[in-house]
PDB file of C-alpha atoms in Angstrom:
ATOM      1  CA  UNK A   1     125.036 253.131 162.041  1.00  0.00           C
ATOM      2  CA  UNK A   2     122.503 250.469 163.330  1.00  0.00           C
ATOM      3  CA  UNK A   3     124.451 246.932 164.977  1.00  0.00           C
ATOM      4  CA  UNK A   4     121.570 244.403 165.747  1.00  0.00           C
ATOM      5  CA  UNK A   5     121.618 241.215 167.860  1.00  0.00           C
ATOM      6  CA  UNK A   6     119.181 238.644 167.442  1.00  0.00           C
ATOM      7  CA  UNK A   7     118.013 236.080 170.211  1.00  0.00           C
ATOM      8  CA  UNK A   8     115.504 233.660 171.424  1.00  0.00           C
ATOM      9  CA  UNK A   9     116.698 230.939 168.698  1.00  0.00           C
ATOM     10  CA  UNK A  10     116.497 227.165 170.274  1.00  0.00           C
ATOM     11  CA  UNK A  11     115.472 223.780 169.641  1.00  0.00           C
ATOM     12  CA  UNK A  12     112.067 223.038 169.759  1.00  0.00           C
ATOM     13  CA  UNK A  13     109.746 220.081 168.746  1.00  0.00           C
ATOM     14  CA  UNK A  14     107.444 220.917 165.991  1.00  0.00           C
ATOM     15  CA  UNK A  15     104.493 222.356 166.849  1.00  0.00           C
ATOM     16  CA  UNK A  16     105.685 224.837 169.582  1.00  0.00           C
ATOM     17  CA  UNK A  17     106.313 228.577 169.147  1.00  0.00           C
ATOM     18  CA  UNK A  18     109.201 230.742 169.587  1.00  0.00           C
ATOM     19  CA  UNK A  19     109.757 234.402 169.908  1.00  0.00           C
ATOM     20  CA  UNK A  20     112.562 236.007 168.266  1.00  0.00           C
ATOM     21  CA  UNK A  21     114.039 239.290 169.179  1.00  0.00           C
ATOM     22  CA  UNK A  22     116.412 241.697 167.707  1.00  0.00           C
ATOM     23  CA  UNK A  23     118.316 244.502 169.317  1.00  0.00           C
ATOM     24  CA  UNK A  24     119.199 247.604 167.886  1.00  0.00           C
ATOM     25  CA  UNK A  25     122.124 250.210 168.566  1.00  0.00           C
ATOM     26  CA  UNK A  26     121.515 253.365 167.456  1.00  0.00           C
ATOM     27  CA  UNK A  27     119.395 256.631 167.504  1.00  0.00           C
ATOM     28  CA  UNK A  28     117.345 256.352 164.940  1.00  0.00           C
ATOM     29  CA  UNK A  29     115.780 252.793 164.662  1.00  0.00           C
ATOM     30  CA  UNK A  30     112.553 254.092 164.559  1.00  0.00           C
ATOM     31  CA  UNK A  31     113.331 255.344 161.257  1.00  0.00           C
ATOM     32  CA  UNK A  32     114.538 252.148 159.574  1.00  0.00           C
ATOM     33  CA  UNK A  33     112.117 249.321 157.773  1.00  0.00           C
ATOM     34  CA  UNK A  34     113.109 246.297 159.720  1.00  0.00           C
ATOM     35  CA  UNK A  35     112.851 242.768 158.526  1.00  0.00           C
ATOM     36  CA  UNK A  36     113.561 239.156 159.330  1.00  0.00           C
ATOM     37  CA  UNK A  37     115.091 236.980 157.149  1.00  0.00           C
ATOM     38  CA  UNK A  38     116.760 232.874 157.088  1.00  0.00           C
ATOM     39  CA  UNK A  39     118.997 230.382 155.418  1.00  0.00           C
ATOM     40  CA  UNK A  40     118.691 226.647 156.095  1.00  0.00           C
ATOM     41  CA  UNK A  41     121.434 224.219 155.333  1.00  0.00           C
ATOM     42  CA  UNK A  42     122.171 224.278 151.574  1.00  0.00           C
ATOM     43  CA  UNK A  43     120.052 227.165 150.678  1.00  0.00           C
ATOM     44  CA  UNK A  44     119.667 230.812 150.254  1.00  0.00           C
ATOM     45  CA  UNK A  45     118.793 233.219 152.703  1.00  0.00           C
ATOM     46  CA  UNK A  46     114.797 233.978 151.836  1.00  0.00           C
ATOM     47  CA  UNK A  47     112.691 236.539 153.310  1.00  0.00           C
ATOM     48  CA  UNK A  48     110.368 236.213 156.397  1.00  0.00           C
ATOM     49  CA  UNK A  49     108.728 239.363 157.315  1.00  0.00           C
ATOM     50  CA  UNK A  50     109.196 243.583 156.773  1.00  0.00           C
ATOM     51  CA  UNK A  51     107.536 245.872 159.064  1.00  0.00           C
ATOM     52  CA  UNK A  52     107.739 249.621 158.305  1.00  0.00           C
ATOM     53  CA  UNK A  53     109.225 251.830 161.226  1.00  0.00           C
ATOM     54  CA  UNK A  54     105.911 252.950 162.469  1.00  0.00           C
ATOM     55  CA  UNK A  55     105.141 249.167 162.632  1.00  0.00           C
ATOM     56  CA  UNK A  56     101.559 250.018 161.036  1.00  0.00           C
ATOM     57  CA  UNK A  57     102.944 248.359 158.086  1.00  0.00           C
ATOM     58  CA  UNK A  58     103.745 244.688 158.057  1.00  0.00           C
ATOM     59  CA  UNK A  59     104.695 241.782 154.535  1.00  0.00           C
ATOM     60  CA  UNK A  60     105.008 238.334 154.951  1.00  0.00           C
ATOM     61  CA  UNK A  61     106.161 235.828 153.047  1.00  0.00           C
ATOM     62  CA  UNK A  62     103.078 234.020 151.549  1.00  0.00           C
ATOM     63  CA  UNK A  63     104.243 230.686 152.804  1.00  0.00           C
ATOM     64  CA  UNK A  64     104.606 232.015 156.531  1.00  0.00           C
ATOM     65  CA  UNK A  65     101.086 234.025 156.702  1.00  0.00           C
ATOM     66  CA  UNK A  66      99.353 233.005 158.997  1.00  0.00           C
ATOM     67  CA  UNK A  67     102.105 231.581 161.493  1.00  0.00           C
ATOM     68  CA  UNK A  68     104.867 234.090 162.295  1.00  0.00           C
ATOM     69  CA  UNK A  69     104.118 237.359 163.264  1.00  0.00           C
ATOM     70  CA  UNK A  70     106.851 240.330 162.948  1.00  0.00           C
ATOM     71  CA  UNK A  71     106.086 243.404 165.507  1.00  0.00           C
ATOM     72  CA  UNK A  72     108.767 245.894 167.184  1.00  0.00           C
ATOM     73  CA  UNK A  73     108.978 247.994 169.880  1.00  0.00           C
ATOM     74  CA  UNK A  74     110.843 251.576 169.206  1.00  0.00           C
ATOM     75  CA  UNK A  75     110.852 252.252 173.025  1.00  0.00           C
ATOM     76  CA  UNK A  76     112.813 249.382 173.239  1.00  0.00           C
ATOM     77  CA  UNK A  77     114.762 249.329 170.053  1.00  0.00           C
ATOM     78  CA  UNK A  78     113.599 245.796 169.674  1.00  0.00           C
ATOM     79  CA  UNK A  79     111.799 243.897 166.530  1.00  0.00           C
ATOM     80  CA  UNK A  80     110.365 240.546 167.113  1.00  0.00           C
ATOM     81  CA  UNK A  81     109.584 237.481 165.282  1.00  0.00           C
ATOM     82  CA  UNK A  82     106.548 235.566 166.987  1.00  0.00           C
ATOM     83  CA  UNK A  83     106.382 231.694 164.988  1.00  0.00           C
ATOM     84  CA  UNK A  84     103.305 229.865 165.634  1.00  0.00           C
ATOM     85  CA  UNK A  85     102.982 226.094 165.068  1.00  0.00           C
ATOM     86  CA  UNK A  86     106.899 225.808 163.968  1.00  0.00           C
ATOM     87  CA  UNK A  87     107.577 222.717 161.837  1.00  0.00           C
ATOM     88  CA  UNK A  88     110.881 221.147 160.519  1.00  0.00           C
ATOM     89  CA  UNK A  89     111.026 223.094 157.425  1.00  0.00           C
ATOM     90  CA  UNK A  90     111.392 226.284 159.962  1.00  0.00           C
ATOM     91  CA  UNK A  91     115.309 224.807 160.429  1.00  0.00           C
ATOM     92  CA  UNK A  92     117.506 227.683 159.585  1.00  0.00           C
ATOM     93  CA  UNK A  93     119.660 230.510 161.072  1.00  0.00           C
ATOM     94  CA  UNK A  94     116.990 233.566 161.550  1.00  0.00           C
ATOM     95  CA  UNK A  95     118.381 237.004 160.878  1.00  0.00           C
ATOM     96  CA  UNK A  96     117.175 240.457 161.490  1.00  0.00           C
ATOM     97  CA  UNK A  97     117.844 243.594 159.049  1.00  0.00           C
ATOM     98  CA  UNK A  98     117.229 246.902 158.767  1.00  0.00           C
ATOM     99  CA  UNK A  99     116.926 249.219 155.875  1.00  0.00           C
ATOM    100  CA  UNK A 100     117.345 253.056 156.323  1.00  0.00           C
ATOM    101  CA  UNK A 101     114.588 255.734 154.662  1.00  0.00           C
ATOM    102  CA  UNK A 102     115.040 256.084 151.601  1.00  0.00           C
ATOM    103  CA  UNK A 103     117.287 253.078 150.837  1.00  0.00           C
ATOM    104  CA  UNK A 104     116.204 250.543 148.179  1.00  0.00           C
ATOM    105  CA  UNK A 105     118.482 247.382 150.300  1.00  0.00           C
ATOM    106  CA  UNK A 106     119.425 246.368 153.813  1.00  0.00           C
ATOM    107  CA  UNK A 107     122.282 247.589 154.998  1.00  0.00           C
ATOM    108  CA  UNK A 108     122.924 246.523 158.508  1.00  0.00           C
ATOM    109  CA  UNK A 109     122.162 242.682 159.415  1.00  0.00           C
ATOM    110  CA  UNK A 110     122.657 241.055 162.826  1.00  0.00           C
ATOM    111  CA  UNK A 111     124.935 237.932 163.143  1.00  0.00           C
ATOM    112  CA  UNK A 112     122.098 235.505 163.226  1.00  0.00           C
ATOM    113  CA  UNK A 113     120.357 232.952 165.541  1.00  0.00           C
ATOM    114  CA  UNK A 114     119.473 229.316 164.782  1.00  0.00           C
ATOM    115  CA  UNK A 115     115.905 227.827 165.306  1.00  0.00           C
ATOM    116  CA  UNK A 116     116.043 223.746 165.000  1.00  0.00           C
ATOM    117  CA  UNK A 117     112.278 222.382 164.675  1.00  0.00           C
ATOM    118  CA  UNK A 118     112.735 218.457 165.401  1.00  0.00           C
ATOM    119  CA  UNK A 119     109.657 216.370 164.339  1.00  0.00           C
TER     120      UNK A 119
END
């Protein structure tokens, strides 16, 4: 069992940055694939980022290359989502995952945190 709680949401102007972080419950995070994920208003949730439990492996989604960076921290238990130059399409509720070895979906997601990117 894995319970995650994301933070470091907020309103910021476009532009600015944000770090995200997600906290993890458990023994054996360092095992699970952890990834970030949103939903703005009206849409579906859409994929952000994946990094593998070593962290040597990271995915992005190809609109979001360049600008958010996904890193963790198994010490810690702790993923984050670093977002570079955040602009108004960035608007939604940011939520972390995680998806055991071996398992082909997530299965434990945190409760969510918004980011609001005025211009």
């Amino acid at each position: 069992q894995v319970q995650l709680v994301e933070s470091g949401g907020g309103l910021v102007q476009a532009g600015d940055s944000l770090r995200l972080s997600c906290g993890a419950s458990g023994r054996s995070f360092s095992t699970y694939t952890m990834g970030w994920f949103r939903q703005a208003p009206g849409k579906e949730r859409e994929f952000v980022a994946r990094i593998s439990w070593t962290g040597a492996i990271t995915y992005y989604a190809d609109s979001l290359k360049g600008r958010f960076t996904i890193s963790r921290d198994n010490a810690k238990n702790t993923v984050y989502l670093q977002m570079n130059s955040l602009e108004p399409a960035d608007t939604a509720v940011y939520y972390c995952a995680a998806r055991a070895a071996g398992a082909s979906q997530y299965g434990y997601w945190g409760q969510g945190t918004q980011v609001t990117v005025s211009s």
